[in-house]
Tab-separated table of C-alpha atoms in Angstrom:
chain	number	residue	atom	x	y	z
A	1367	UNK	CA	108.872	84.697	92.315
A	1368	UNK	CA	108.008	81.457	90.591
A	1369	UNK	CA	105.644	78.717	93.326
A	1370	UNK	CA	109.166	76.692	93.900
A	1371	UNK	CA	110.819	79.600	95.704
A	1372	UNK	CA	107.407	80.711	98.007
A	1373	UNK	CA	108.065	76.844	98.942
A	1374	UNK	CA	111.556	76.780	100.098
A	1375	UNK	CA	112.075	77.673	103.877
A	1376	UNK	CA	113.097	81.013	104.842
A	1377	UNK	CA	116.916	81.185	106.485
A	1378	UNK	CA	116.924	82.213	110.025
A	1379	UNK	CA	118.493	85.765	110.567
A	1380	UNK	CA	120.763	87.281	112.509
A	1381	UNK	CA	121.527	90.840	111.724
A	1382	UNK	CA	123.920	93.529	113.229
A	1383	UNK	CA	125.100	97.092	111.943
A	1384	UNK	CA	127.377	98.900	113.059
A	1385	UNK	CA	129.197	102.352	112.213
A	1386	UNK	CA	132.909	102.001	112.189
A	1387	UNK	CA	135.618	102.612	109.527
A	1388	UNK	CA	133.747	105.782	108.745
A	1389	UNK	CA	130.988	103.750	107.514
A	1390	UNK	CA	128.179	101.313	108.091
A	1391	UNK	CA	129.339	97.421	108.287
A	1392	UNK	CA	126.581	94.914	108.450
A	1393	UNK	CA	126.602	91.223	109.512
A	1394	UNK	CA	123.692	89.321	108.365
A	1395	UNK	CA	124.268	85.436	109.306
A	1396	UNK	CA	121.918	82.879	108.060
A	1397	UNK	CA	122.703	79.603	110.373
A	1398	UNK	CA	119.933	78.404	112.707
A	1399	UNK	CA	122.403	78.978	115.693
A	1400	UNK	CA	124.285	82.696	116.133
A	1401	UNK	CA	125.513	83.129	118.928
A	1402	UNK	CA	125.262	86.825	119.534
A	1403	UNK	CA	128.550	87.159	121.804
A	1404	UNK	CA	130.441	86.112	118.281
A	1405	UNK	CA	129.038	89.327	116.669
A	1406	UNK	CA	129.851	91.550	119.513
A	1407	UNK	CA	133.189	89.850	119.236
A	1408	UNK	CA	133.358	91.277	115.374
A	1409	UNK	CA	132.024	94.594	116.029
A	1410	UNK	CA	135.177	94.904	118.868
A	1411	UNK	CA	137.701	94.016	116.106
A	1412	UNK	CA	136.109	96.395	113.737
A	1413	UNK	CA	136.646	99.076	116.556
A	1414	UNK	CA	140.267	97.824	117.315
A	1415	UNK	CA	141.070	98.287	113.604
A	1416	UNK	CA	139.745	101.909	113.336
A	1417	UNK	CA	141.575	102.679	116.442
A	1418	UNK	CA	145.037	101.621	114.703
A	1419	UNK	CA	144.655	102.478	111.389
A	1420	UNK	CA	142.254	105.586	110.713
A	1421	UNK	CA	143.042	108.511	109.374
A	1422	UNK	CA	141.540	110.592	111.062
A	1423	UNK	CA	142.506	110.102	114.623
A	1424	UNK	CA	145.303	112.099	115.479
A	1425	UNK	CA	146.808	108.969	118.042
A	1426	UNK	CA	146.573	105.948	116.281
A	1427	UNK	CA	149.288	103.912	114.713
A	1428	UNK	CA	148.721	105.313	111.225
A	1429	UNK	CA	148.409	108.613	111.709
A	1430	UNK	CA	151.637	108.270	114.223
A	1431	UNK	CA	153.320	106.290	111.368
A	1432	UNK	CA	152.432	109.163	108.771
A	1433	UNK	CA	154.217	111.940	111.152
A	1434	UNK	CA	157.127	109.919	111.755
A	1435	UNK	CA	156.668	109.445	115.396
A	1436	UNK	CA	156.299	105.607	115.784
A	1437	UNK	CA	158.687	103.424	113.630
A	1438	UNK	CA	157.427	100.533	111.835
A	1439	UNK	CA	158.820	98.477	113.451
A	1440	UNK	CA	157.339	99.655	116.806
A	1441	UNK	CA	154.477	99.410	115.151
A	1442	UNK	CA	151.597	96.484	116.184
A	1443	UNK	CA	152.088	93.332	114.465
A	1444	UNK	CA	148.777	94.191	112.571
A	1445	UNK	CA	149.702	97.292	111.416
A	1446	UNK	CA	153.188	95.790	109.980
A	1447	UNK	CA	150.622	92.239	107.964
A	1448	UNK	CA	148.424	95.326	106.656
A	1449	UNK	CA	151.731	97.506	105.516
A	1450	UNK	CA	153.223	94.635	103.533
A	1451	UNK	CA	150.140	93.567	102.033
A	1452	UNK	CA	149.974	97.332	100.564
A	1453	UNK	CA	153.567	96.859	99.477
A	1454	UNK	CA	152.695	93.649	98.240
A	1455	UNK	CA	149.678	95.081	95.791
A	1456	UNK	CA	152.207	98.352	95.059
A	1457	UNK	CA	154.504	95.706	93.664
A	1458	UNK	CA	151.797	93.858	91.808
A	1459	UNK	CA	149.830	97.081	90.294
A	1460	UNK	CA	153.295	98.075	88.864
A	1461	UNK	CA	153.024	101.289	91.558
A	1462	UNK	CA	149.590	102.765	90.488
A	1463	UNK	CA	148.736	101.021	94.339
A	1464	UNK	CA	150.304	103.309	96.633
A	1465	UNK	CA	149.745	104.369	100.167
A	1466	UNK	CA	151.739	107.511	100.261
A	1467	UNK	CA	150.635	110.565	98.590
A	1468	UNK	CA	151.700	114.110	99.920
A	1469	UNK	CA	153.864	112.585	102.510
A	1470	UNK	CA	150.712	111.485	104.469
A	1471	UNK	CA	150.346	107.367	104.875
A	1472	UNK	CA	146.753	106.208	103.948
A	1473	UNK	CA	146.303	102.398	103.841
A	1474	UNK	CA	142.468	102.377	103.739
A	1475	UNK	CA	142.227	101.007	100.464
A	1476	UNK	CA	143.157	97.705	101.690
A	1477	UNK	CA	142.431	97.798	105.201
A	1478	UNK	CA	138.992	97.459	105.013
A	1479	UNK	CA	138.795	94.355	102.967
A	1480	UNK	CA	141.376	92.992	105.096
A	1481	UNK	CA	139.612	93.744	108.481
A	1482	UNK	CA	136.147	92.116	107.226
A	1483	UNK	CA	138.461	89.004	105.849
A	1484	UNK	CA	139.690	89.059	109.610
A	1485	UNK	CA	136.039	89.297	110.850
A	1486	UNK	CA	134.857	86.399	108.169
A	1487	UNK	CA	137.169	84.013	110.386
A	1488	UNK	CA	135.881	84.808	113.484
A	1489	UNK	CA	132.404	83.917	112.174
A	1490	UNK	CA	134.010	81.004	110.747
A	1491	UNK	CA	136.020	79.749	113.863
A	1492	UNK	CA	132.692	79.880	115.966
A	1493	UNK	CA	131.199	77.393	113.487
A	1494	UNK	CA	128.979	80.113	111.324
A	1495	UNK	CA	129.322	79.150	107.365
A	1496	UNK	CA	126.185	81.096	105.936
A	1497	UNK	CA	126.706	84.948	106.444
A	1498	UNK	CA	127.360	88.034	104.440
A	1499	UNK	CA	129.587	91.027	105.517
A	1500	UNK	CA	129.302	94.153	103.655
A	1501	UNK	CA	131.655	97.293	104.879
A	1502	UNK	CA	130.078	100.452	102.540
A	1503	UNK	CA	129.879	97.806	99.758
A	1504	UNK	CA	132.499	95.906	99.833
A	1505	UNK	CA	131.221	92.847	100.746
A	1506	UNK	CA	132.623	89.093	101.741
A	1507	UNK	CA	129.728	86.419	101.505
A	1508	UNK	CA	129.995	82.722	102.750
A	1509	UNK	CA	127.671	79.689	102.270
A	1510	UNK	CA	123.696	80.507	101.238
A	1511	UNK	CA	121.444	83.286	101.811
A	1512	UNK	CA	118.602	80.722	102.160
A	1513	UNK	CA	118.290	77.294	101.387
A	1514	UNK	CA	119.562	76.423	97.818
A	1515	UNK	CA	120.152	80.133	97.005
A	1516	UNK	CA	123.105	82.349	96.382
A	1517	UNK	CA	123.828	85.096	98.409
A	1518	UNK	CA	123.109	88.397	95.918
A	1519	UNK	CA	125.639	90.948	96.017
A	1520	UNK	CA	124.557	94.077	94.142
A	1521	UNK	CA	127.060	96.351	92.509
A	1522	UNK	CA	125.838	100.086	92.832
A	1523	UNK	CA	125.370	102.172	90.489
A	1524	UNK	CA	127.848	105.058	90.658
A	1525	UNK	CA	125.558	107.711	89.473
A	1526	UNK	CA	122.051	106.819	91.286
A	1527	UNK	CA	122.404	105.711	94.826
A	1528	UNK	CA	119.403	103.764	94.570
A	1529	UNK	CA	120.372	101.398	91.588
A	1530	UNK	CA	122.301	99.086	91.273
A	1531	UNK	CA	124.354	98.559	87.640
A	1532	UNK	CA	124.597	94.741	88.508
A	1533	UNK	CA	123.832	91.440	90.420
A	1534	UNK	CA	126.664	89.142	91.375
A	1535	UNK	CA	124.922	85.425	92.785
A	1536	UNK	CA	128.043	84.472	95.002
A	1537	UNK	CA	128.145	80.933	97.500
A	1538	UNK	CA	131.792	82.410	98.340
A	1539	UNK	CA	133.619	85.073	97.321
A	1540	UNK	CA	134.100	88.751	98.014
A	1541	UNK	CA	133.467	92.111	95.517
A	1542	UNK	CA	134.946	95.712	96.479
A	1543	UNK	CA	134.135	98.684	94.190
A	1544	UNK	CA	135.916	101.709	93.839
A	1545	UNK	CA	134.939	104.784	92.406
A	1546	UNK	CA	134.228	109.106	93.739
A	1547	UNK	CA	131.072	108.805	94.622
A	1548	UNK	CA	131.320	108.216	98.330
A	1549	UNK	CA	134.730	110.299	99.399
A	1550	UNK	CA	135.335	112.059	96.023
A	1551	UNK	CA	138.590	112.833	94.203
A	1552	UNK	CA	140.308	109.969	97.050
A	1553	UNK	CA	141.895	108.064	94.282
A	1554	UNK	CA	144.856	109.576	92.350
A	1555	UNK	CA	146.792	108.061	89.310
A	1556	UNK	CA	150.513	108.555	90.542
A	1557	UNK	CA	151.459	109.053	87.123
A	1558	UNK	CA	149.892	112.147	86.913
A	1559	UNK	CA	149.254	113.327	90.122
A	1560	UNK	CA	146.057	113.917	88.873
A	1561	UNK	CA	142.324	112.485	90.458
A	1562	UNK	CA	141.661	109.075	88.517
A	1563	UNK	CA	138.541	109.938	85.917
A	1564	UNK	CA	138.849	107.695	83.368
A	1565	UNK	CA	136.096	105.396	84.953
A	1566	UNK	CA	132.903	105.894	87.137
A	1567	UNK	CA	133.358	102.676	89.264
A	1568	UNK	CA	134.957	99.128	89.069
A	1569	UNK	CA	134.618	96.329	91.628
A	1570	UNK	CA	136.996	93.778	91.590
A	1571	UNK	CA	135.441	90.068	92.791
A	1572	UNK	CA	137.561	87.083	93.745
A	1573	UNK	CA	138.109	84.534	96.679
A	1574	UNK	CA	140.122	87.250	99.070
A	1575	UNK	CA	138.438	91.192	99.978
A	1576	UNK	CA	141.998	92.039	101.145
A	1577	UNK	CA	143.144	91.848	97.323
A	1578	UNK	CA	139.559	92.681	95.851
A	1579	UNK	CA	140.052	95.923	98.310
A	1580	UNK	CA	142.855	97.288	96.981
A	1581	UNK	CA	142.896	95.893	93.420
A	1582	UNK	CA	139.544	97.836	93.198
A	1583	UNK	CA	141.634	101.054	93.903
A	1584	UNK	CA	144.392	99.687	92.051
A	1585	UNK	CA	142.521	99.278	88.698
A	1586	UNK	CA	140.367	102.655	89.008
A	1587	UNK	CA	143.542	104.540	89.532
A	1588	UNK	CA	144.398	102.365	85.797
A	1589	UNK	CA	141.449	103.503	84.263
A	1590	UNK	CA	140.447	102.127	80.970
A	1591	UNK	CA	143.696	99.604	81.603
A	1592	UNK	CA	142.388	98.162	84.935
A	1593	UNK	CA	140.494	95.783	83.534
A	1594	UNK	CA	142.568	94.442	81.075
A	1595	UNK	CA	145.195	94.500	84.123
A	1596	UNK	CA	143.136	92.129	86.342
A	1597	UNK	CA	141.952	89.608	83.535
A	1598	UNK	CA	145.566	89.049	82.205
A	1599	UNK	CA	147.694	89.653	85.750
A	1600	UNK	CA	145.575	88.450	88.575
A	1601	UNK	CA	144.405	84.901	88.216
A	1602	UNK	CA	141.080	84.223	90.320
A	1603	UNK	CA	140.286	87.666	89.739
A	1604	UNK	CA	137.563	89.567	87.525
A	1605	UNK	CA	135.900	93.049	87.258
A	1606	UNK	CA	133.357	95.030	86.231
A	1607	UNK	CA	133.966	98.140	85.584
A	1608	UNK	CA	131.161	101.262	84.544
A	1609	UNK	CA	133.491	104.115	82.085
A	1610	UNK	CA	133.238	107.726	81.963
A	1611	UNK	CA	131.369	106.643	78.773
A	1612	UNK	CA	128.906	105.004	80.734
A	1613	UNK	CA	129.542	101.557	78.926
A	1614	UNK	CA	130.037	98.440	80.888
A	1615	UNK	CA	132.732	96.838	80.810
A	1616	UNK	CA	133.833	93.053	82.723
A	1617	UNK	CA	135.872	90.500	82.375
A	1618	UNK	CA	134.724	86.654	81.211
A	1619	UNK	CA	134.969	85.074	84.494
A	1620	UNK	CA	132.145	86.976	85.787
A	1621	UNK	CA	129.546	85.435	83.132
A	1622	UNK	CA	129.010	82.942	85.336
A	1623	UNK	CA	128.604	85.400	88.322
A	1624	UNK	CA	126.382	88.237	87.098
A	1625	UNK	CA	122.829	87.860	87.687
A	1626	UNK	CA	119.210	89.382	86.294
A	1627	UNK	CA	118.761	92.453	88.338
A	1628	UNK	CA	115.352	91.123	89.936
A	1629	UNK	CA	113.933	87.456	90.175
């Protein structure tokens, strides 16, 4: 750390983690003022979204959806955004995005990124502009992590849990990485039927998680293709991608994105 950066003044912090989504979401806001009511106010959306849309509950709206005992549209106005969005990115990744996969409905893959995106605004609404949300590494940041500086989103390394294979400095912006390292064979080229192995991980960065979410999925399920896919079909979008090969791969936009590792 060079004597400028001992100089500058450290950020105030708020921080809150929370387990939800079937895994840990942090909120780590920078602005002098936080009011901690606003983050309680996140963490009970957070909750409110796992209680409509997991998986694993046998009554919410999802799973009801997936048995065929609510209709769509019966369905909370939520549920029905988050549905079109997936058929939105089913039309857009030419099907290789889908939802549906033994008859069972699974819209994870974008719901995430499109809850934190919903919990960004809140922060934003209560006059908060400096903050980073990460949801199992998918993470939204806003504004500075300290004065002057970016906020440093590290892409993991899908192999050792304790690496990371790259440093994105983001002011605003979102990344979401998909790969089998943390709920194995989950992602499934519909071509084949088969579990997508053609790549380790790739995270998808641009200006919206909801997209980065599920183009993530979207581009893994692609393999080598996805990132060709995202630099020629999805404008304001990049990715990095790590192949079977263990060769990394990215797309140009992020040259101005990817960090050193350590500073």
């Amino acid at each position: 750390m060079d004597d400028a950066a001992r100089l500058r003044p450290r950020a105030p912090r708020t921080l809150r983690v929370e387990h939800v989504m079937g895994t840990v979401v942090s909120i780590d806001v920078r602005d002098a003022e936080a009011d901690p009511h606003v983050l309680d106010t996140v963490v009970e959306w957070l909750h409110e979204v796992d209680a409509r849309f997991s998986t694993y509950r046998e009554d919410s709206e999802v799973s009801r959806l997936s048995r065929g005992e609510l209709s769509l549209g019966d369905a909370h106005a939520d549920v029905r955004e988050a549905l079109a969005l997936c058929d939105e990115v089913h039309a857009l990744s030419h099907g290789l995005f889908d939802v549906w996969r033994g008859g069972r409905l699974d819209p994870s893959a974008l719901v995430k990124g499109w809850s934190v995106e919903r919990a960004a605004l809140i922060l934003q609404l209560a006059g908060l502009g400096d903050f980073c949300v990460n949801a199992g590494g998918d993470v939204l940041v806003r504004g500075e992590a300290a004065p002057g500086e970016p906020w440093r989103v590290g892409i993991r390394h899908p192999e050792e849990s304790e690496r990371v294979a790259a440093v994105l400095a983001m002011n605003r912006g979102a990344a979401a990485t998909s790969g089998l390292y943390e709920r194995g064979g989950h992602i499934v080229d519909p071509r084949t039927g088969q579990v997508a192995s053609r790549l380790l991980s790739v995270t998808v960065v641009g200006p919206s998680l909801t997209y980065a979410d599920a183009f993530s999925t979207a581009a893994f399920a692609m393999g080598a293709d996805g990132v060709r896919w995202v630099a020629a079909e999805l404008p304001g979008y990049d990715a990095y991608a790590i192949t079977a090969e263990h060769r990394a791969v990215w797309t140009a936009g992020l040259d101005a994105l990817l960090a050193p590792a350590e500073s």
